[in-house]
Coordinates of C-alpha atoms in Angstrom, one line a residue:
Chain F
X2 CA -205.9 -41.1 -16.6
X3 CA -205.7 -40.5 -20.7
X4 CA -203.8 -38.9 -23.0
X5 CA -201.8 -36.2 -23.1
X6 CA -201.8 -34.7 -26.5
X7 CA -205.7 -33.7 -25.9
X8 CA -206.5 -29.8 -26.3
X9 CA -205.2 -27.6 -23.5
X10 CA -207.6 -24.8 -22.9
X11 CA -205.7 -21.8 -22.1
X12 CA -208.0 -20.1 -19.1
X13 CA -207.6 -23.3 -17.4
X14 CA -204.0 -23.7 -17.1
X15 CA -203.7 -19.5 -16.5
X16 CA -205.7 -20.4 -13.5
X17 CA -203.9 -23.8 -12.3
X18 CA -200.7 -21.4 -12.6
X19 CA -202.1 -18.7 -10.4
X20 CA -203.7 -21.1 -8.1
X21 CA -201.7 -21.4 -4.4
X22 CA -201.5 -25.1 -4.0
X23 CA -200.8 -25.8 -7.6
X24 CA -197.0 -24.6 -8.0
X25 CA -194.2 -24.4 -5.9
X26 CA -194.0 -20.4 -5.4
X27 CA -191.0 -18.7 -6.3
X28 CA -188.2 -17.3 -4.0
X29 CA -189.8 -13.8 -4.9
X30 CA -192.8 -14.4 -3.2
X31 CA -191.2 -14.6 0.1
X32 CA -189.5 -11.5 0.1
X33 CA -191.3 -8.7 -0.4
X34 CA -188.5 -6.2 -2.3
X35 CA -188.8 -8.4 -5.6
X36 CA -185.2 -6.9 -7.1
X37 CA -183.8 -7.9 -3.3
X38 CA -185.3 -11.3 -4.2
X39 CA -183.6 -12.1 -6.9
X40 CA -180.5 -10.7 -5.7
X41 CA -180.6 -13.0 -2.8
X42 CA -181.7 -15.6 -5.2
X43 CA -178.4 -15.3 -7.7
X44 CA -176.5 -15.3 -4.8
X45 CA -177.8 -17.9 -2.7
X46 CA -177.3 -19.8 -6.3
X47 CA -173.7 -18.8 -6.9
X48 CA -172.8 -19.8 -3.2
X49 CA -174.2 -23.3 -3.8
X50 CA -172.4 -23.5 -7.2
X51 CA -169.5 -22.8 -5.5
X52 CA -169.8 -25.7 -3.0
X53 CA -171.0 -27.9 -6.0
X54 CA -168.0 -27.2 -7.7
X55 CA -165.3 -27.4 -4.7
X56 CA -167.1 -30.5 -3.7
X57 CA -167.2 -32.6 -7.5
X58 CA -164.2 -31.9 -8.2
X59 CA -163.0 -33.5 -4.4
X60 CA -165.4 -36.0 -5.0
X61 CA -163.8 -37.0 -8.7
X62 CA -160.3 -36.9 -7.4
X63 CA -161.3 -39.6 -4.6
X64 CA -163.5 -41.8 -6.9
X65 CA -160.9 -42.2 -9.4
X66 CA -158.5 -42.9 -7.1
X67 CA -160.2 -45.9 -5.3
X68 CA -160.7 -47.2 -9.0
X69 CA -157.4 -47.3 -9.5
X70 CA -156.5 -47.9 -6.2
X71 CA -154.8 -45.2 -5.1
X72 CA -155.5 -42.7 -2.3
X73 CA -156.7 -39.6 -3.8
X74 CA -155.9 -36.5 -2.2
X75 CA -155.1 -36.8 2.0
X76 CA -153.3 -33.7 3.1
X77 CA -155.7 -30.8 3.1
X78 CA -158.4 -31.1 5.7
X79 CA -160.0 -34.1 6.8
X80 CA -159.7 -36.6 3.9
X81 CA -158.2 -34.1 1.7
X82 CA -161.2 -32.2 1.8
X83 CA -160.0 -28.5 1.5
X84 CA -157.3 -30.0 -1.6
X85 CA -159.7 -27.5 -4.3
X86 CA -160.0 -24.8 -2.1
X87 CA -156.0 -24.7 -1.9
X88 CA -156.1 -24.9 -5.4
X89 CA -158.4 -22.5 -6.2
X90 CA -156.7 -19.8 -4.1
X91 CA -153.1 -21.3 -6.5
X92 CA -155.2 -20.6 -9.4
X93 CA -156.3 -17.0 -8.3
X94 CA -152.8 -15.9 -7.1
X95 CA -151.2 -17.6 -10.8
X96 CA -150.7 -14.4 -13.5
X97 CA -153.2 -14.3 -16.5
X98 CA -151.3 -14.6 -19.4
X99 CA -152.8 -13.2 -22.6
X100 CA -151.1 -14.8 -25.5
X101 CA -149.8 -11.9 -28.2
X102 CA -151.8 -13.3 -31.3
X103 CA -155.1 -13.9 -30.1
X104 CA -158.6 -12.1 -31.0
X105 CA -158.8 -10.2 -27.6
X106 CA -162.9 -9.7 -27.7
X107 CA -163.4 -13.5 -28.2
X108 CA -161.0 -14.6 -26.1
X109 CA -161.6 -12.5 -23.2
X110 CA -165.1 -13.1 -23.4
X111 CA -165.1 -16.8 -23.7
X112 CA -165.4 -17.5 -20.2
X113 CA -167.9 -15.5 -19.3
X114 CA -170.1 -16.5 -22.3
X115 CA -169.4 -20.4 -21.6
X116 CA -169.7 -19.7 -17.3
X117 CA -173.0 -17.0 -17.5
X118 CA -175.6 -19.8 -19.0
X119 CA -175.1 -22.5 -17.1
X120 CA -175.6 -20.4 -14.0
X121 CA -179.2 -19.0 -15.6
X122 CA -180.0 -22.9 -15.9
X123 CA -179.9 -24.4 -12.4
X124 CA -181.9 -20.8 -11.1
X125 CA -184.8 -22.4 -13.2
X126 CA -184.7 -25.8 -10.6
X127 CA -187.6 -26.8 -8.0
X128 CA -185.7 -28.3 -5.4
X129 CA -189.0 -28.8 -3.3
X130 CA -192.7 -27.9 -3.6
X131 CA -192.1 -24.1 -3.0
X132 CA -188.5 -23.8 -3.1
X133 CA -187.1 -22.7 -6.8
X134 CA -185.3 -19.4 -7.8
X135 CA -187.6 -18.8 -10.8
X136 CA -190.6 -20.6 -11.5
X137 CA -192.0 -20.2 -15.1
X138 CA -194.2 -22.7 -17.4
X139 CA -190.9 -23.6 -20.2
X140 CA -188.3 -24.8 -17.5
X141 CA -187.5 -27.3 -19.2
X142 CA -187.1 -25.5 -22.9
X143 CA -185.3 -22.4 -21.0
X144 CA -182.8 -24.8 -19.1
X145 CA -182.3 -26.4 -22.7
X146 CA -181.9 -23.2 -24.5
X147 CA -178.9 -21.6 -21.8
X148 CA -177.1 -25.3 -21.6
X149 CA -176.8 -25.0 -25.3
X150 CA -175.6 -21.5 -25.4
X151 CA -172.5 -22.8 -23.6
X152 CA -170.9 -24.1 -26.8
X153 CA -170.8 -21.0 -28.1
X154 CA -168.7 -19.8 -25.8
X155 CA -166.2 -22.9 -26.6
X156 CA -165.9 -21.8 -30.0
X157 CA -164.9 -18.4 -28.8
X158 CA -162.0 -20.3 -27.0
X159 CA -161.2 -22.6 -29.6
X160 CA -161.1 -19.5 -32.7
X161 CA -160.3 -17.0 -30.1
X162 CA -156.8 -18.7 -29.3
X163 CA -154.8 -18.6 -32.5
X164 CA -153.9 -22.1 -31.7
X165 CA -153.9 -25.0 -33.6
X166 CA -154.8 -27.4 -30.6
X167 CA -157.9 -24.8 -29.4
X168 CA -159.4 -24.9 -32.9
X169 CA -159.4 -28.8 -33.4
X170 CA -160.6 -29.1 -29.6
X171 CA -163.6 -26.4 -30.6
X172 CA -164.4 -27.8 -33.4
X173 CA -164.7 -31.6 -32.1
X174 CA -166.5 -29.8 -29.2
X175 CA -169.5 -28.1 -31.4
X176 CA -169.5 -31.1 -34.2
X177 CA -170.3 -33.3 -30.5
X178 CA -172.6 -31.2 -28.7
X179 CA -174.5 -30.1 -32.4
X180 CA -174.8 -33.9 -32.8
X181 CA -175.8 -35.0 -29.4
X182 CA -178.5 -32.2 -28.3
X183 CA -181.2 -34.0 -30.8
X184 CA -181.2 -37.6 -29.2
X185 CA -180.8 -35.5 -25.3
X186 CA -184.1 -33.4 -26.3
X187 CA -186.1 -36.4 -28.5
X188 CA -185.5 -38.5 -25.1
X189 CA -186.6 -35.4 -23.0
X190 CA -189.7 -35.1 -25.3
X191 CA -191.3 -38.7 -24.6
X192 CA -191.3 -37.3 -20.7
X193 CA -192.8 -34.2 -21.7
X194 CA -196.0 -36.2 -23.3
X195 CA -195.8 -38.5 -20.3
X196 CA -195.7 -35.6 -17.4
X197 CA -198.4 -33.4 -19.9
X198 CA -202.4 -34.0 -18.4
X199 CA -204.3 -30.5 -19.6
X200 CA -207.7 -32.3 -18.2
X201 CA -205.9 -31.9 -14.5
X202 CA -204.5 -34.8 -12.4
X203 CA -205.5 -35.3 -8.5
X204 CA -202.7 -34.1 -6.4
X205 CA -202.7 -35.3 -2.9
X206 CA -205.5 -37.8 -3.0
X207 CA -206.6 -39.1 -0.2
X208 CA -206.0 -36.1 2.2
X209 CA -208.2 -33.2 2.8
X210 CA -206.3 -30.7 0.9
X211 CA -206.6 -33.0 -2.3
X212 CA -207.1 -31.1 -5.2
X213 CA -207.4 -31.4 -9.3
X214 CA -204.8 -29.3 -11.8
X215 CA -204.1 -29.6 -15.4
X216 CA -200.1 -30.1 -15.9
X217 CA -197.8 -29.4 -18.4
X218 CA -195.3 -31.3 -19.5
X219 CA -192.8 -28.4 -20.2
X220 CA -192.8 -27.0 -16.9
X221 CA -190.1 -28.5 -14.2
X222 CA -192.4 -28.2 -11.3
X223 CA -195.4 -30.0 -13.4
X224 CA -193.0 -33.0 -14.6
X225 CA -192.3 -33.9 -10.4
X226 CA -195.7 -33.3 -9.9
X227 CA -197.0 -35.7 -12.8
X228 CA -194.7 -38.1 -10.9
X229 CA -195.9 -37.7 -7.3
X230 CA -199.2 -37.9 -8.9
X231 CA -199.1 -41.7 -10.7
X232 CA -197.2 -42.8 -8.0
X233 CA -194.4 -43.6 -10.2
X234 CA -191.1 -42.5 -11.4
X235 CA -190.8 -42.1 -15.4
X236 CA -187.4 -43.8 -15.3
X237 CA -190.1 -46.8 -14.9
X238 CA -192.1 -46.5 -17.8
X239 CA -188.8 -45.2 -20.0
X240 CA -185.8 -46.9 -19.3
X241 CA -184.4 -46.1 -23.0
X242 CA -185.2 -42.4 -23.0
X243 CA -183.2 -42.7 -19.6
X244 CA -180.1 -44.3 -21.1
X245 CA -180.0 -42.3 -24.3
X246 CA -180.6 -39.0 -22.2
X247 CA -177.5 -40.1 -19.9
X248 CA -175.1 -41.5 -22.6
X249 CA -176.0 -38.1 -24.4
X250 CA -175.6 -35.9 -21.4
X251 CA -172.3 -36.9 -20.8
X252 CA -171.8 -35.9 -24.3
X253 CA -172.6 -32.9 -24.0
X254 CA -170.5 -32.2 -20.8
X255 CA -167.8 -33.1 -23.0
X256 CA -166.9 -36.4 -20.2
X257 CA -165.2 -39.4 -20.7
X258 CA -165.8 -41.2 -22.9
X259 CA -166.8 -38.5 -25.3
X260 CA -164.0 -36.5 -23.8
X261 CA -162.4 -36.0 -27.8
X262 CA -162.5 -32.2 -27.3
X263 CA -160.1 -31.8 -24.4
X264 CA -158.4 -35.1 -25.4
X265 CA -155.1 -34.4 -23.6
X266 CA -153.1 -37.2 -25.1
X267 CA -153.6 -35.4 -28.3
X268 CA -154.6 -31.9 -28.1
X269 CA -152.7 -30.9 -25.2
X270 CA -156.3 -29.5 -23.5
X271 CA -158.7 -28.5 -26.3
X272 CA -160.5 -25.3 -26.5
X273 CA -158.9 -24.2 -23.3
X274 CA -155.1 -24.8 -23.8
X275 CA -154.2 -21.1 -24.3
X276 CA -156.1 -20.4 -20.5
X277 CA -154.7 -19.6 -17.3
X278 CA -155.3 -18.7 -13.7
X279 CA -158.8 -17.7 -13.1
X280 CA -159.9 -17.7 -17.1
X281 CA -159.0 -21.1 -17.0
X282 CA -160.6 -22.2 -13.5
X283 CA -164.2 -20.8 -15.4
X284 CA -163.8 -23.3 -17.7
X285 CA -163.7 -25.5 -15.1
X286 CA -166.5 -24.0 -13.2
X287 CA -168.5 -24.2 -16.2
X288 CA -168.0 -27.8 -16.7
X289 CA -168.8 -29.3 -13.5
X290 CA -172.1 -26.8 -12.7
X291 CA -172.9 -28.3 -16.5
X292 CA -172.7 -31.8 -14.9
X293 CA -175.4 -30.5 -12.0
X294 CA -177.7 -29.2 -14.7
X295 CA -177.9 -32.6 -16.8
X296 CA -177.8 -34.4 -13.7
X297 CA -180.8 -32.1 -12.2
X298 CA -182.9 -32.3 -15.6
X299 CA -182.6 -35.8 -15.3
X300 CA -183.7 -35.9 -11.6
X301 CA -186.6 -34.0 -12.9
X302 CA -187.3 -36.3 -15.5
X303 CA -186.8 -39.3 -14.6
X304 CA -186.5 -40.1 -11.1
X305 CA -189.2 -37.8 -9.6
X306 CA -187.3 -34.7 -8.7
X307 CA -188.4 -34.1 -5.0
X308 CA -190.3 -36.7 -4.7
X309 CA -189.4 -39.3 -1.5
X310 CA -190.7 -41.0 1.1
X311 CA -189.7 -40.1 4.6
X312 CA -187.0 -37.6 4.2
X313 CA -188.2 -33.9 2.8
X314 CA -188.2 -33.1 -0.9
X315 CA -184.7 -31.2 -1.3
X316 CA -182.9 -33.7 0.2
X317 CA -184.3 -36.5 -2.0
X318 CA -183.4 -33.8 -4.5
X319 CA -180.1 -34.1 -4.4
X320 CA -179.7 -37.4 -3.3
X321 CA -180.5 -38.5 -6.8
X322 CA -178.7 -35.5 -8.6
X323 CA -175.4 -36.5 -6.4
X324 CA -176.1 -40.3 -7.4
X325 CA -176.0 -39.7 -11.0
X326 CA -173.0 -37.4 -10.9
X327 CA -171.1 -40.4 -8.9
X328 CA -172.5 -42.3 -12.0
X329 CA -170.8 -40.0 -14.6
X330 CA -167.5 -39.9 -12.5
X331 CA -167.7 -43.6 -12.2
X332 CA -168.0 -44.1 -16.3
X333 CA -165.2 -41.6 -16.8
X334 CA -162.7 -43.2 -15.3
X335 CA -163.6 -47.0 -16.6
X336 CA -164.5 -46.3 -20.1
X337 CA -161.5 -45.7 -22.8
X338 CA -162.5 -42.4 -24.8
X339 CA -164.2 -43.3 -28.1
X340 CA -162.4 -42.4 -31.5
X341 CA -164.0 -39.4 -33.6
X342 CA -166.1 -41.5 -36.4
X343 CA -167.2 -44.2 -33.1
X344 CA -168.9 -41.0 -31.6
X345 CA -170.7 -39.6 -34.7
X346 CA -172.0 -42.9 -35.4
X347 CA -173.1 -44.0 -31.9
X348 CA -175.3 -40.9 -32.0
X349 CA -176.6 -40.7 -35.7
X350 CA -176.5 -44.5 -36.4
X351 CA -177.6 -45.7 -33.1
X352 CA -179.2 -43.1 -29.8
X353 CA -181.3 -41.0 -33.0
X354 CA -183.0 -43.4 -34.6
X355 CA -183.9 -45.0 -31.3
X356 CA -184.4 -41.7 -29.6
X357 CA -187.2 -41.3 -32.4
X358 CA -188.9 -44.6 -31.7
X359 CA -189.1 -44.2 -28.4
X360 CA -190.8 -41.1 -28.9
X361 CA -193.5 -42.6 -31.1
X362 CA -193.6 -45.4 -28.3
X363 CA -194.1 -43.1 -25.5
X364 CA -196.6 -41.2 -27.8
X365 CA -198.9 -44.2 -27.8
X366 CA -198.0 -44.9 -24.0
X367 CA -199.2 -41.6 -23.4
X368 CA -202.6 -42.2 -25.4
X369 CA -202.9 -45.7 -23.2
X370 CA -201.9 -45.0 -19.4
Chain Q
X294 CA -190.9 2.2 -16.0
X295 CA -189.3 -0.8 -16.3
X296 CA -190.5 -2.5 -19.1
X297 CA -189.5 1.3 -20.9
X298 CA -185.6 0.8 -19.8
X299 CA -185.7 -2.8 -21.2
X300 CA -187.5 -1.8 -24.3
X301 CA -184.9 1.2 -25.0
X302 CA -181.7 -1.5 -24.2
X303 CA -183.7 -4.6 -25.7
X304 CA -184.2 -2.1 -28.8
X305 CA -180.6 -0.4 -29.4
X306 CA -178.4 -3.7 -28.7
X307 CA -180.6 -5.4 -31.3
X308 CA -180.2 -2.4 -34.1
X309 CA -176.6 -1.7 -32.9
X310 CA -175.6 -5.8 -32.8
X311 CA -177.5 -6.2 -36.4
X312 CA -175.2 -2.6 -37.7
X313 CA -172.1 -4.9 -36.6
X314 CA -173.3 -8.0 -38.5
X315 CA -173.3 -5.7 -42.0
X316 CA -171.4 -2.8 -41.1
X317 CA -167.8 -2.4 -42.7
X318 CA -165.0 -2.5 -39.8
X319 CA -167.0 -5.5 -38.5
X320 CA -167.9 -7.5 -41.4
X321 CA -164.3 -8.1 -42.9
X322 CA -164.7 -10.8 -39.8
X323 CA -166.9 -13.7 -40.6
X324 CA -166.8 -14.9 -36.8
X325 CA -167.7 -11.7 -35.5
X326 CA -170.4 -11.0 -37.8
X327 CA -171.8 -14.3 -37.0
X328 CA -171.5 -13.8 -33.1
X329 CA -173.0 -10.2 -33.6
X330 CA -175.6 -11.9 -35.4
X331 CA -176.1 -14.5 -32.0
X332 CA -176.1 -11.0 -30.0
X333 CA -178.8 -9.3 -31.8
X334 CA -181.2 -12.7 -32.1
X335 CA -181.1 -12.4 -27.7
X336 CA -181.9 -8.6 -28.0
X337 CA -184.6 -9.7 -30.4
X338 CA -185.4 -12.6 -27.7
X339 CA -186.0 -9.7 -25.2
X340 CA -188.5 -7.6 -27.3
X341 CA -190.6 -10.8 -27.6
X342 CA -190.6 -11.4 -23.7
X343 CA -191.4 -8.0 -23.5
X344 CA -194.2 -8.4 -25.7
X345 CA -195.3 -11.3 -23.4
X346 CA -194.4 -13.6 -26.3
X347 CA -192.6 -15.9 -24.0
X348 CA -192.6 -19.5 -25.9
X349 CA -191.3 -17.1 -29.0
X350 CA -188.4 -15.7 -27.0
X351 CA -187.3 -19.2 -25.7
X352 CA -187.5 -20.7 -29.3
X353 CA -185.4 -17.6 -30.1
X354 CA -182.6 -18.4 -27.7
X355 CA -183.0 -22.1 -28.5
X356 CA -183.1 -22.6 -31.7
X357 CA -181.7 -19.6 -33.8
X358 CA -178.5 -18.4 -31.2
X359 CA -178.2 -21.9 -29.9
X360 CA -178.6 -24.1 -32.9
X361 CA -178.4 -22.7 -36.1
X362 CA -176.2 -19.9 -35.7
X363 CA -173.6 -22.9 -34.0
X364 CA -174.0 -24.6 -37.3
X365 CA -173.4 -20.8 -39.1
X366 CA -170.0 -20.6 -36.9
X367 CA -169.0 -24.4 -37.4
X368 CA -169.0 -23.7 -41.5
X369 CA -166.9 -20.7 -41.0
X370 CA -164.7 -22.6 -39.0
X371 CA -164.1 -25.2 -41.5
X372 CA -164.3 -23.3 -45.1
X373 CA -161.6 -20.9 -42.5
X374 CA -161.4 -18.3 -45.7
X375 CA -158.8 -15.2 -45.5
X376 CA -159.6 -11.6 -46.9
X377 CA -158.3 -13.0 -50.6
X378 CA -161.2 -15.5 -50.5
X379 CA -164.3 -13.2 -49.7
X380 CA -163.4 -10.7 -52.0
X381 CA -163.6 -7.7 -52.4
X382 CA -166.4 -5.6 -51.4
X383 CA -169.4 -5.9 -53.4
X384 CA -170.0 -3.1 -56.3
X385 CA -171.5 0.5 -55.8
X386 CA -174.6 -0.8 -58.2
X387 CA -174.7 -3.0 -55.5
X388 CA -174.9 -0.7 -53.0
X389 CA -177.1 1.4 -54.2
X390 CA -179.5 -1.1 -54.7
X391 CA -178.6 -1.8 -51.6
X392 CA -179.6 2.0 -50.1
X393 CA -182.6 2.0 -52.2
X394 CA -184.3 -0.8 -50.7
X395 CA -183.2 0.0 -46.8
X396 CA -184.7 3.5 -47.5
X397 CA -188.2 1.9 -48.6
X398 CA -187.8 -0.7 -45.7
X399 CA -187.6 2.3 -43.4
X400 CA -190.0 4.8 -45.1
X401 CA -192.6 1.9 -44.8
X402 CA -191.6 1.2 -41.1
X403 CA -191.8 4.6 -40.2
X404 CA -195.8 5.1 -41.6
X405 CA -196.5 1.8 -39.6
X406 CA -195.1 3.2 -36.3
X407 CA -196.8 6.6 -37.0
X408 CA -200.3 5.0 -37.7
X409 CA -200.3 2.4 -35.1
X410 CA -200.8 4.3 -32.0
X411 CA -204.3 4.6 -33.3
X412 CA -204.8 0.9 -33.8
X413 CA -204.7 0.0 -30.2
X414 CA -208.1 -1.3 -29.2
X415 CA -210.6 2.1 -27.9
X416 CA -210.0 2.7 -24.4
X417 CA -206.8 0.1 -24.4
X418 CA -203.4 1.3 -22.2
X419 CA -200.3 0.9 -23.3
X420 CA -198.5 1.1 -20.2
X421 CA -200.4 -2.4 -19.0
X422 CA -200.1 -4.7 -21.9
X423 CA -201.4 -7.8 -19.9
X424 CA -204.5 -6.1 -20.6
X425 CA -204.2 -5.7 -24.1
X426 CA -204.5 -10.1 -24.9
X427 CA -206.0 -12.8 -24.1
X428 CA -205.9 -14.5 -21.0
X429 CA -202.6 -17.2 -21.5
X430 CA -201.3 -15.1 -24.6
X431 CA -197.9 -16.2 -25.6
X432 CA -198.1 -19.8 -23.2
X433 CA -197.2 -23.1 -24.7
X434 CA -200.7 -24.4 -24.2
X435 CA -201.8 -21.2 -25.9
X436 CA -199.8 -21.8 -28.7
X437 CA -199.7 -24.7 -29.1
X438 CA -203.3 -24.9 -29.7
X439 CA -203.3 -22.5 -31.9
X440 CA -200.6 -24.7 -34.0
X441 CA -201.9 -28.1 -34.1
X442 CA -205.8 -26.8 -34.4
X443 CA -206.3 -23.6 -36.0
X444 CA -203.2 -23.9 -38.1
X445 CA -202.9 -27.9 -38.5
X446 CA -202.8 -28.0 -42.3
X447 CA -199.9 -25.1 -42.8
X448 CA -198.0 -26.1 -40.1
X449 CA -198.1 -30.0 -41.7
X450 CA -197.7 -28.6 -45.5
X451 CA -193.9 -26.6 -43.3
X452 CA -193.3 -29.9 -42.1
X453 CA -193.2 -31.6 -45.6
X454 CA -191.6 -28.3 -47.5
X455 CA -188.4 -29.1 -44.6
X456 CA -188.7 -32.6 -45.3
X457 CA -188.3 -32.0 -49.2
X458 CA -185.4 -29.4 -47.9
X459 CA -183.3 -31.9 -46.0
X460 CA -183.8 -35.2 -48.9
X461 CA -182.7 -32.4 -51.0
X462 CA -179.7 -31.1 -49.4
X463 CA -178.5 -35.0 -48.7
X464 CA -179.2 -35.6 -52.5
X465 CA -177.1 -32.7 -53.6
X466 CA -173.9 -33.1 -51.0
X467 CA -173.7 -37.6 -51.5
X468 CA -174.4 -38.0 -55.7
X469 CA -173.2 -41.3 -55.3
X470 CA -174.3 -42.6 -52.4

């Protein structure tokens, strides 16, 4: 199989799109009222987000708790399982407190500018060969494009709050996430060349329903498939675009140990410190569905999305997304956070440049395999 | 139908946002201008999907609201000027230059949209555009191919004009490096 850079001739991939076995279809296609569709779809998404949520944040309590040897949370529920649905219905019962001096559009917006992209991003997801929300050819650019919009919405915070603390934490918080998107989308890119084949891989081979389609790298659906196709995952073939994606995703989610923005030892809680009852739980909610999405894109990338022997493809799915957010969790509470000029040069002195290289290497890698 | 609704929102946020950027109760505010300005580039976004320009509208979102404009709002937020700074507003020469050239802009835009009802191609509907392009109009493959083939040479000659942009700009802000 060669190269992926060759010309892609347009009929071709129109038709692989449009063919049946190609793609995973979309939610739409199985209900036939298409606006009932996406209704159910934005729910059925919203529902699981909330689980995510309730669940990570369970899941972080008890995992820093054995590292430091502690118990974690024990009362509520079985292993203290039900501790953030008792403090979610605290947070939704506390008073919203609107500070006097703030700039009332931006700061009542915030939340729902940093909350409404994220959400957009995982409805773009195949969890399994016809099972995704909304399936479209630039997955992988439109989940990039709404996880960026996010900081955005952190500077309305930050500005928005008349306060000293909010401002530095929004400021750290865009300088970060301006800083780390390049090396997160050059380590993407060396995937995208890998997972592109416009002359059409063999899907299947070996059965009676094999068949040949072009792929394209920039499609979520086309990267797994790429995958299932060579028989291996990409983490295999690019174990640096892997590590710089990860350090720079947890970047971006502003985690420990690029946690600066929200550093609570010194800026009480960043963007967010003038935030309260359910305003302030957004924030949250935002944070930990951002985790999914980098954890999902690099599930996707890397490791094969649905791809799995044995056991069907959403739960391989998530098996790997839930084993990299135990990874994050796991760094945050071992690493120290890094000081401000540590950060900026671990990304522009070190992950660019070799973010760059890679990309030249996987260029020729994609010329060779 | 739809397409008509979306057009008709798509189409007034994006005027109505870009008034904010400019307009005078607005534009005393750097930060609102500049969020205005993120507002109308997604309105803008729209039209393109609408126009089945889909790689446009992501590129849109991607790179104009989601990159540069962050980089627009991270400049305000460190040069943090007060009313005293910017000034005050700009002279009536100004603006009348000002008027002048927004009522060519729109004289000209006007003839366009009155003459180009006739330059669809003969027989053509405008209620299906699908029909109007080619087959994979607006795809990455699509244009992508057009980029690196049919455009190679000015798309390289962009590439070394940024290039000369950026050695420039470090140049310029570290004189003694």
């Amino acid at each position: 199989m060669s190269a992926a850079l060759h010309p892609a001739s347009a009929p071709a991939l129109a038709q692989a799109l449009s063919t049946p076995h190609s793609l995973p279809h979309t939610a739409a296609d199985l209900v036939a009222q298409p606006w009932l569709a996406s209704l159910l779809g934005v729910g059925a998404i919203m529902a699981f987000l909330t689980l995510n949520v309730l669940f990570l944040i369970w899941a972080e309590r008890k995992v820093s708790a054995w590292i430091q040897r502690r118990m974690g949370p024990t009362e509520v529920g079985p292993y203290g399982l039900f501790q953030t649905l008792a403090d979610m219905l605290k947070l939704i019962s506390k008073q919203l407190i609107t500070p006097s001096h703030v700039d009332r559009p931006l700061y009542l917006l915030a939340p729902l500018v940093v909350f409404a992209p994220v959400v957009v991003a995982v409805s773009l997801f195949p969890f399994a060969p016809g099972l995704a929300v909304t399936d479209v050819d630039l997955g992988l650019l439109l989940v990039f494009a709404f996880a960026g919009l996010g900081i955005i919405g952190i500077f309305m915070a930050g500005w928005g709050s008349n306060n000293k603390y909010a401002l530095l934490g929004a400021m750290r918080s865009v300088a970060q996430n301006v800083s780390y998107e390049i090396p997160l989308i050059l380590s993407a890119l060396a995937v995208v060349l890998l997972a592109s084949h416009p002359e059409g891989v063999t899907l299947e081979a070996g059965t009676p329903s094999a068949h040949t389609v072009p792929l394209l790298g920039t499609s979520l659906a086309h990267i797994t498939l790429a995958q299932e196709a060579q028989g291996y995952w990409f983490v295999l073939v690019q174990p640096v675009a892997f590590v710089i994606y990860f350090v720079a995703a947890l970047a971006e989610t502003n985690r420990a140990p690029f946690d600066i923005p929200e550093a609570e030892s010194e800026l009480v809680a960043g963007f967010h410190t003038e935030y309260s009852g359910m305003r302030f739980a957004m924030f949250f909610f935002a944070e930990y569905t951002n985790m999914l999405v980098v954890s999902m894109v690099a599930t996707v990338l890397f490791l094969g999305g649905w791809d799995g022997p044995l056991l069907p493809g959403p739960v391989w799915f998530f098996l790997k997304t839930y084993t990299l957010l135990f990874g994050m969790i796991w760094v945050r509470w071992t690493w120290p956070r890094l000081r401000f000029d540590q950060l900026m040069r671990l990304c522009w002195g070190l992950l660019v440049p070799v973010a760059i290289l890679n990309l030249l290497g996987a260029a020729v890698l994609a010329e060779v395999l | 139908m739809f397409e008509q609704v979306m057009f008709w929102l798509f189409g007034a946020g994006a005027v109505v946002t870009a008034g904010m950027v400019v307009a005078p109760p607005f534009n005393r505010n750097p930060v609102h201008a500049a969020l205005a300005l993120i507002a109308s580039f997604f309105c803008m976004a729209g039209l393109y999907m609408l126009l089945l320009a889909h790689l446009l509208a992501v590129l849109q979102i991607l790179v104009y609201a989601g990159a540069i404009m962050v980089l627009f709002l991270f400049v305000i937020m460190l040069l943090n000027l007060g009313d005293h700074e910017l000034g005050k507003q700009s002279s009536s020469v100004g603006q009348m230059i000002g008027l002048v050239a927004m009522a060519f802009v729109t004289s000209k835009l006007v003839v366009t949209l009155a003459t180009s009802a006739d330059s669809l191609p003969h027989g053509a509907d405008p209620a299906a555009p699908e029909a109007l392009v080619r087959d994979g109009f607006g795809t990455v493959a699509t244009v992508g191919d057009a980029m690196f083939r049919h455009y190679l040479v000015p798309f390289e000659l962009t590439a070394i004009l940024l290039l000369i942009a950026v050695i420039g700009a470090v140049v310029l802000a570290k004189r003694n490096l």
